[in-house]
Coordinates of C-alpha atoms in Angstrom, one line a residue:
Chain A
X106 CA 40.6 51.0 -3.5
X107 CA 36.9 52.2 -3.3
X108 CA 38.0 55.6 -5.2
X109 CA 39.2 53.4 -8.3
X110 CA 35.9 51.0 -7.9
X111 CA 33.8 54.3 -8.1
X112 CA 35.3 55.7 -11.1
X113 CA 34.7 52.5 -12.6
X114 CA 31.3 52.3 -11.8
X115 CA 30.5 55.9 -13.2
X116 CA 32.6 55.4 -16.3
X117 CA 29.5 52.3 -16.7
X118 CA 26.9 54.4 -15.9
X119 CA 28.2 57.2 -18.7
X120 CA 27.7 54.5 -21.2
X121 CA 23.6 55.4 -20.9
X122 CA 24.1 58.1 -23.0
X123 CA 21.5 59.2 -25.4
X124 CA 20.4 57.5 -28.5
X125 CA 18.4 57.5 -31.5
X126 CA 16.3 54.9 -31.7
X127 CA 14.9 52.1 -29.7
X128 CA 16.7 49.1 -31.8
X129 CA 19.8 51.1 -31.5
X130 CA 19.6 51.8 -27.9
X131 CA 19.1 48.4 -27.1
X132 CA 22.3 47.2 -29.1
X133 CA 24.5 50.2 -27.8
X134 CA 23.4 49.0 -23.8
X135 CA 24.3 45.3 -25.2
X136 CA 27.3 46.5 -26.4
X137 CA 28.6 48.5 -23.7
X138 CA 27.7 45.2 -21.5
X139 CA 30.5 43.7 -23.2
X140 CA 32.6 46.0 -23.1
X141 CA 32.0 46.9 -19.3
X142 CA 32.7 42.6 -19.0
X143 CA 35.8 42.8 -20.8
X144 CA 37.4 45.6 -18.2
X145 CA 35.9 43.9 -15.3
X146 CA 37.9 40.4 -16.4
X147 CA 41.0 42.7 -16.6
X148 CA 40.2 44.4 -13.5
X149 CA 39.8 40.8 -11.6
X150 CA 43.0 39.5 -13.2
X151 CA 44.5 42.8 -11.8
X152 CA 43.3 41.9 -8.4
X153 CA 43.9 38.0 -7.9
X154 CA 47.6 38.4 -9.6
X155 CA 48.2 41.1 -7.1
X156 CA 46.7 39.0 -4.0
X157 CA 43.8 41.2 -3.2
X158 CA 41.6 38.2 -4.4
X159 CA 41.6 34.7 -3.1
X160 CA 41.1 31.5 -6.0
X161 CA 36.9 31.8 -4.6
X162 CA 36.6 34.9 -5.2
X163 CA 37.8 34.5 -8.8
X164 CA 35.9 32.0 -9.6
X165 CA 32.6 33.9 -8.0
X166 CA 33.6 36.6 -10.4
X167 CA 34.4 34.2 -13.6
X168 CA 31.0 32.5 -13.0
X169 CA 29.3 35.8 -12.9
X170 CA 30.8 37.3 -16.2
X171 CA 30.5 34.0 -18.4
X172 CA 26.8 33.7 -17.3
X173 CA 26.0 37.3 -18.1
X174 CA 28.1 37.1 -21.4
X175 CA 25.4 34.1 -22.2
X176 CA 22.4 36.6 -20.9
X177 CA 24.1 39.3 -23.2
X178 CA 24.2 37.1 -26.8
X179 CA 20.7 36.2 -26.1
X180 CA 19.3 39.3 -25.3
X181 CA 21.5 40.9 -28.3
X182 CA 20.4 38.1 -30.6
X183 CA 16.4 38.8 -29.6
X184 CA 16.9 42.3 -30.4
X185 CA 18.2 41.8 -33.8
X186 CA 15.7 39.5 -34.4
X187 CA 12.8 41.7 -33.0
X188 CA 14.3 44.7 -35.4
X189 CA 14.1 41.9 -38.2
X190 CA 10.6 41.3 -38.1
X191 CA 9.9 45.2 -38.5
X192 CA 9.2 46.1 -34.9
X193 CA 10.7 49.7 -34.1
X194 CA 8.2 51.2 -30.2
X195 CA 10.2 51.3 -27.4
X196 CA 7.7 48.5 -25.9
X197 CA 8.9 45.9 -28.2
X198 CA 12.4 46.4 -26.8
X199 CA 11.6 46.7 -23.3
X200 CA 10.3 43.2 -22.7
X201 CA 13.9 42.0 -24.3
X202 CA 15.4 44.0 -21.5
X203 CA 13.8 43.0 -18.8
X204 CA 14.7 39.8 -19.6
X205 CA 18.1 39.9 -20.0
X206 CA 18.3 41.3 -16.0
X207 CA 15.7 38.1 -15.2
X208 CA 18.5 36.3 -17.1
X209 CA 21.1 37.5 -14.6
X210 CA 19.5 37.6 -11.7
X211 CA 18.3 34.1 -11.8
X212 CA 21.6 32.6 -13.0
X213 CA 23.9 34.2 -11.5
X214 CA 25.7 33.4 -8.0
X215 CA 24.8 35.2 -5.3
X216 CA 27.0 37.6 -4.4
X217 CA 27.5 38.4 -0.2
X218 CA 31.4 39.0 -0.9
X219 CA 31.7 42.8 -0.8
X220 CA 35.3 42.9 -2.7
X221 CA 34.0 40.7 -5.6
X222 CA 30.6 42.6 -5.7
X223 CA 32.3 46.1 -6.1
X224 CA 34.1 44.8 -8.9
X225 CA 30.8 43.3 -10.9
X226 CA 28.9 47.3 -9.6
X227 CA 29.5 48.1 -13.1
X228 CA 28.5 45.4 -15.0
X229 CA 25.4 45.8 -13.3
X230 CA 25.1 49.1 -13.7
X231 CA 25.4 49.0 -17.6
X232 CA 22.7 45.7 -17.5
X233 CA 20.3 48.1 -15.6
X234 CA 21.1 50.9 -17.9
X235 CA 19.6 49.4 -20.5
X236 CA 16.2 49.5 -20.0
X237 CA 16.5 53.3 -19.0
X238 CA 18.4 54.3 -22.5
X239 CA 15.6 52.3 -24.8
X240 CA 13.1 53.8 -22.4
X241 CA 14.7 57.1 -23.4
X242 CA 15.7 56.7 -26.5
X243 CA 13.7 58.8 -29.5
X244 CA 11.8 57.7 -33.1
X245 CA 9.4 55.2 -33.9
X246 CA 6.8 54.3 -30.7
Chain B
X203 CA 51.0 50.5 4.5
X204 CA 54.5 49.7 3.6
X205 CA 55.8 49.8 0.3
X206 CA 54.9 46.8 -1.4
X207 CA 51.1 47.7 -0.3
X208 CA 51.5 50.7 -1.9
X209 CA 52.6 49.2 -5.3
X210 CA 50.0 46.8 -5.3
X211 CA 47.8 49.7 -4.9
X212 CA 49.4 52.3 -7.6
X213 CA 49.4 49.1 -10.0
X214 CA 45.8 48.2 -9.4
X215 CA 44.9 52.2 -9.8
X216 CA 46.5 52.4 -13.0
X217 CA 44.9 48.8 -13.8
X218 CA 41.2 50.8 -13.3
X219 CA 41.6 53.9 -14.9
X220 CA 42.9 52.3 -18.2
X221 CA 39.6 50.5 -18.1
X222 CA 37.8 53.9 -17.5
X223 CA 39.7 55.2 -20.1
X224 CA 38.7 51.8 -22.2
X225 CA 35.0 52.5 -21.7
X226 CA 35.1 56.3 -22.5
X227 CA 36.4 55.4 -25.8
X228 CA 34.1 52.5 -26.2
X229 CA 31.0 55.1 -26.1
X230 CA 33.2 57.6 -28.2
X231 CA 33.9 55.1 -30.8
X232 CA 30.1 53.7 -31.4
X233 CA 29.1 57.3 -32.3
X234 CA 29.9 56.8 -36.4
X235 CA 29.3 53.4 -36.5
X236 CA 25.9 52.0 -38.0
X237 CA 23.9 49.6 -35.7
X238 CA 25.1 47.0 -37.3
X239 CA 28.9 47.7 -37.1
X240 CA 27.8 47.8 -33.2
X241 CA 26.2 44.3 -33.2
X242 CA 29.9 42.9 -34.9
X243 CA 31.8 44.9 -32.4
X244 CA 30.0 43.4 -29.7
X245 CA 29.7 39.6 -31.2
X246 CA 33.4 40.2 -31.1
X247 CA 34.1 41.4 -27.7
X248 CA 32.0 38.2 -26.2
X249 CA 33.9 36.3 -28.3
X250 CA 36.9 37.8 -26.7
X251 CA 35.9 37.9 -23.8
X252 CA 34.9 34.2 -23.3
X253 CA 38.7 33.5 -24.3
X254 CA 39.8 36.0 -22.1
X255 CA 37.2 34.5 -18.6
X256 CA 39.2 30.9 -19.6
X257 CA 42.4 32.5 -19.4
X258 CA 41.9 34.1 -15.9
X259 CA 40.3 30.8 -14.3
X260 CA 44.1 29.2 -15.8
X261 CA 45.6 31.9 -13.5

C-alpha cells in the first residue's frame, strides 16, 4: 500500500516543473493543487468503499480537502489580482504563497492518523511546491 | 493475505496509478495553454471538486 502512496506522492512533487514566469508559476502550483485534490478525493473514496478507511477517517480527509480547496480559490484569486495591478518579481508572489500554506496549516485538522496523512502527502507536497516553482521561475524580478 | 485482501489491494493499486497517470497528463496538458486557460481549468476543477468532497461524505 505504501508503494502506491509513494508513487502518488512523487507524481505531486513532478508537478514543480519549471516555468516561465512568476504569475504563471504561481497559477500552475494552484492549479496542480486542484488537481492533486481531485485524485486524492478519488483515492479516499477508493479506500473507505474498499474498508481500508473507517467513516472518521473520511471525514478527517473530507475536512482537509474542502478547507484547502477554500485556501486554494483565495490564494488563486490573490494571484490574479496581484498580476492585475501590474506586479510581475517573484517577491510579489511569494507573500501569496506563503499564505496559502498559513491558510492550511491553521485551518486544517490535525492530522496524527498515519493512513489518512499518507493519503493528503501529496496535496501537501504540491501546496509546498509552490513557493519553490515561483521562487524558481524566470522573467520579470 | 487471502484473496479478497489481495483484490482490495489490486483494486486500490490500479485506483492510484490512474491518478498518477491523471496528474502526469495534468502537467502535460498545461504546457499550450495560456495562463489564463490555466486559471479556468482550475476554477473548474474546485468547482468539481467541491461536488465531488459532498459526494464522498454521502458515501
Amino acid at each position: 500500500m505504501k508503494r502506491f502512496q509513494s508513487l502518488f506522492v512523487v507524481a505531486a512533487l513532478l508537478l514543480a516543473g519549471c516555468t516561465t514566469d512568476p504569475y504563471r508559476a504561481a497559477i500552475k502550483g494552484s492549479s496542480d493543487v486542484s488537481q492533486a485534490v481531485g485524485s486524492a478525493i478519488k483515492i479516499t473514496a477508493s479506500y473507505y468503499s474498499t474498508g481500508v478507511f473507517s467513516d472518521g477517517q473520511k471525514a478527517t480527509a473530507a475536512k482537509y480537502f474542502t478547507i484547502v480547496t477554500d485556501c486554494n480559490l483565495t490564494f488563486r484569486k490573490s494571484v490574479v489580482d496581484v498580476h492585475n495591478a501590474g506586479k510581475t518579481g517573484v517577491q510579489a508572489f511569494l507573500p501569496i504563497a506563503d499564505g496559502f500554506v498559513s491558510c492550511v496549516r491553521n485551518s486544517a485538522p490535525v492530522v496524527s492518523d498515519q493512513k489518512v496523512s499518507n493519503v493528503l502527502k501529496a496535496v501537501d507536497a504540491a501546496i509546498n511546491g509552490i513557493s519553490l516553482a515561483i521562487s524558481n521561475a524566470k522573467g520579470a524580478q | 493475505m487471502d484473496a479478497k485482501e489481495m483484490e482490495v489491494l489490486i483494486g486500490i493499486g490500479f485506483t492510484v496509478l490512474d491518478e498518477v497517470i491523471a496528474m502526469i497528463k495534468h502537467v502535460k496538458g498545461q504546457g499550450g495553454l495560456t495562463t489564463e486557460q490555466i486559471v479556468a481549468m482550475a476554477d473548474a476543477q474546485d468547482l468539481k471538486n467541491r461536488e465531488d468532497i459532498k459526494a464522498l461524505l454521502a458515501l
